[in-house]
Amino acid sequence: MMTEEIRAKKEVLIEESYKRGLEALQQHSVSTGMDKERAYSRFIEARNELIAMQKAFCELDGELSDYCCTLGLDLGNQMIEFCQKELAA
């Protein structure tokens, strides 16, 4: 069983990761009229930020470490995949 403290941390991490992901998608969206080269450059920046977030998730200590590492990798990879599809459109 998860303690209330761990559950609260998990919820905050999930919320923060979704917020960061949504912000990255909005800021780096191709639909803003950017040219492909500039959009790709922004995508690389966003991807690097997501990789840093994934690394931070995996460096957490305690009971949540494995869960958050997996969660961070999954969310980050989904966002990267989404952005790549948008750029290819």
PDB file of C-alpha atoms in Angstrom:
ATOM      1  CA  MET A   1       0.000   0.000   0.000  1.00  0.00           C
ATOM      2  CA  MET A   2       1.149   3.497  -0.788  1.00  0.00           C
ATOM      3  CA  THR A   3       1.234   6.006   1.995  1.00  0.00           C
ATOM      4  CA  GLU A   4      -0.655   9.277   1.540  1.00  0.00           C
ATOM      5  CA  GLU A   5       2.657  11.112   1.143  1.00  0.00           C
ATOM      6  CA  ILE A   6       3.793   8.840  -1.678  1.00  0.00           C
ATOM      7  CA  ARG A   7       0.388   9.018  -3.356  1.00  0.00           C
ATOM      8  CA  ALA A   8       0.480  12.839  -3.169  1.00  0.00           C
ATOM      9  CA  LYS A   9       3.995  12.920  -4.666  1.00  0.00           C
ATOM     10  CA  LYS A  10       2.886  10.618  -7.468  1.00  0.00           C
ATOM     11  CA  GLU A  11      -0.079  12.859  -8.299  1.00  0.00           C
ATOM     12  CA  VAL A  12       2.129  15.966  -8.334  1.00  0.00           C
ATOM     13  CA  LEU A  13       4.681  14.279 -10.599  1.00  0.00           C
ATOM     14  CA  ILE A  14       1.991  13.121 -13.014  1.00  0.00           C
ATOM     15  CA  GLU A  15       0.387  16.574 -13.076  1.00  0.00           C
ATOM     16  CA  GLU A  16       3.719  18.338 -13.589  1.00  0.00           C
ATOM     17  CA  SER A  17       4.763  15.982 -16.364  1.00  0.00           C
ATOM     18  CA  TYR A  18       1.482  16.470 -18.226  1.00  0.00           C
ATOM     19  CA  LYS A  19       1.721  20.249 -17.769  1.00  0.00           C
ATOM     20  CA  ARG A  20       5.277  20.332 -19.106  1.00  0.00           C
ATOM     21  CA  GLY A  21       4.318  18.068 -21.960  1.00  0.00           C
ATOM     22  CA  LEU A  22       1.330  20.192 -22.933  1.00  0.00           C
ATOM     23  CA  GLU A  23       3.408  23.365 -22.734  1.00  0.00           C
ATOM     24  CA  ALA A  24       6.083  21.790 -24.929  1.00  0.00           C
ATOM     25  CA  LEU A  25       3.498  20.686 -27.467  1.00  0.00           C
ATOM     26  CA  GLN A  26       1.851  24.119 -27.535  1.00  0.00           C
ATOM     27  CA  GLN A  27       5.139  26.005 -27.781  1.00  0.00           C
ATOM     28  CA  HIS A  28       6.590  23.725 -30.404  1.00  0.00           C
ATOM     29  CA  SER A  29       3.490  23.035 -32.448  1.00  0.00           C
ATOM     30  CA  VAL A  30       3.917  23.103 -36.194  1.00  0.00           C
ATOM     31  CA  SER A  31       0.453  24.630 -36.474  1.00  0.00           C
ATOM     32  CA  THR A  32       1.880  27.984 -35.351  1.00  0.00           C
ATOM     33  CA  GLY A  33       3.062  28.593 -38.905  1.00  0.00           C
ATOM     34  CA  MET A  34       6.749  27.982 -38.236  1.00  0.00           C
ATOM     35  CA  ASP A  35       8.788  26.759 -41.139  1.00  0.00           C
ATOM     36  CA  LYS A  36       9.878  23.121 -40.992  1.00  0.00           C
ATOM     37  CA  GLU A  37      13.500  23.868 -40.139  1.00  0.00           C
ATOM     38  CA  ARG A  38      12.605  26.140 -37.243  1.00  0.00           C
ATOM     39  CA  ALA A  39       9.907  23.726 -36.054  1.00  0.00           C
ATOM     40  CA  TYR A  40      12.411  20.862 -36.088  1.00  0.00           C
ATOM     41  CA  SER A  41      14.912  22.945 -34.132  1.00  0.00           C
ATOM     42  CA  ARG A  42      12.253  23.710 -31.520  1.00  0.00           C
ATOM     43  CA  PHE A  43      11.282  20.028 -31.453  1.00  0.00           C
ATOM     44  CA  ILE A  44      14.894  19.070 -30.673  1.00  0.00           C
ATOM     45  CA  GLU A  45      14.924  21.590 -27.793  1.00  0.00           C
ATOM     46  CA  ALA A  46      11.650  20.202 -26.431  1.00  0.00           C
ATOM     47  CA  ARG A  47      12.894  16.645 -26.819  1.00  0.00           C
ATOM     48  CA  ASN A  48      16.042  17.496 -24.860  1.00  0.00           C
ATOM     49  CA  GLU A  49      13.922  19.000 -22.077  1.00  0.00           C
ATOM     50  CA  LEU A  50      11.823  15.832 -21.977  1.00  0.00           C
ATOM     51  CA  ILE A  51      14.944  13.671 -21.813  1.00  0.00           C
ATOM     52  CA  ALA A  52      16.149  15.750 -18.847  1.00  0.00           C
ATOM     53  CA  MET A  53      12.739  15.257 -17.194  1.00  0.00           C
ATOM     54  CA  GLN A  54      12.946  11.515 -17.835  1.00  0.00           C
ATOM     55  CA  LYS A  55      16.400  11.404 -16.247  1.00  0.00           C
ATOM     56  CA  ALA A  56      15.126  13.305 -13.193  1.00  0.00           C
ATOM     57  CA  PHE A  57      12.261  10.824 -12.812  1.00  0.00           C
ATOM     58  CA  CYS A  58      14.731   7.936 -12.891  1.00  0.00           C
ATOM     59  CA  GLU A  59      16.984   9.520 -10.250  1.00  0.00           C
ATOM     60  CA  LEU A  60      14.246   9.763  -7.604  1.00  0.00           C
ATOM     61  CA  ASP A  61      14.827   7.879  -4.388  1.00  0.00           C
ATOM     62  CA  GLY A  62      12.449   5.717  -2.450  1.00  0.00           C
ATOM     63  CA  GLU A  63       9.421   3.615  -3.245  1.00  0.00           C
ATOM     64  CA  LEU A  64       8.380   5.724  -6.247  1.00  0.00           C
ATOM     65  CA  SER A  65      11.701   5.515  -8.067  1.00  0.00           C
ATOM     66  CA  ASP A  66      10.934   2.609 -10.413  1.00  0.00           C
ATOM     67  CA  TYR A  67       7.359   3.731 -10.996  1.00  0.00           C
ATOM     68  CA  CYS A  68       8.340   7.310 -11.792  1.00  0.00           C
ATOM     69  CA  CYS A  69      11.197   6.239 -14.033  1.00  0.00           C
ATOM     70  CA  THR A  70       8.789   4.124 -16.067  1.00  0.00           C
ATOM     71  CA  LEU A  71       6.135   6.858 -16.049  1.00  0.00           C
ATOM     72  CA  GLY A  72       8.616   9.533 -17.135  1.00  0.00           C
ATOM     73  CA  LEU A  73       9.988   7.400 -19.941  1.00  0.00           C
ATOM     74  CA  ASP A  74       6.513   6.464 -21.171  1.00  0.00           C
ATOM     75  CA  LEU A  75       5.147  10.022 -21.131  1.00  0.00           C
ATOM     76  CA  GLY A  76       8.262  11.512 -22.673  1.00  0.00           C
ATOM     77  CA  ASN A  77       8.382   8.930 -25.427  1.00  0.00           C
ATOM     78  CA  GLN A  78       4.688   9.446 -26.229  1.00  0.00           C
ATOM     79  CA  MET A  79       5.199  13.216 -26.487  1.00  0.00           C
ATOM     80  CA  ILE A  80       8.287  12.825 -28.678  1.00  0.00           C
ATOM     81  CA  GLU A  81       6.393  10.419 -30.947  1.00  0.00           C
ATOM     82  CA  PHE A  82       3.452  12.842 -31.181  1.00  0.00           C
ATOM     83  CA  CYS A  83       5.721  15.744 -32.103  1.00  0.00           C
ATOM     84  CA  GLN A  84       7.554  13.716 -34.728  1.00  0.00           C
ATOM     85  CA  LYS A  85       4.224  12.827 -36.351  1.00  0.00           C
ATOM     86  CA  GLU A  86       3.187  16.502 -36.308  1.00  0.00           C
ATOM     87  CA  LEU A  87       6.443  17.507 -37.977  1.00  0.00           C
ATOM     88  CA  ALA A  88       6.037  14.851 -40.638  1.00  0.00           C
ATOM     89  CA  ALA A  89       2.491  16.003 -41.492  1.00  0.00           C
TER      90      ALA A  89
END
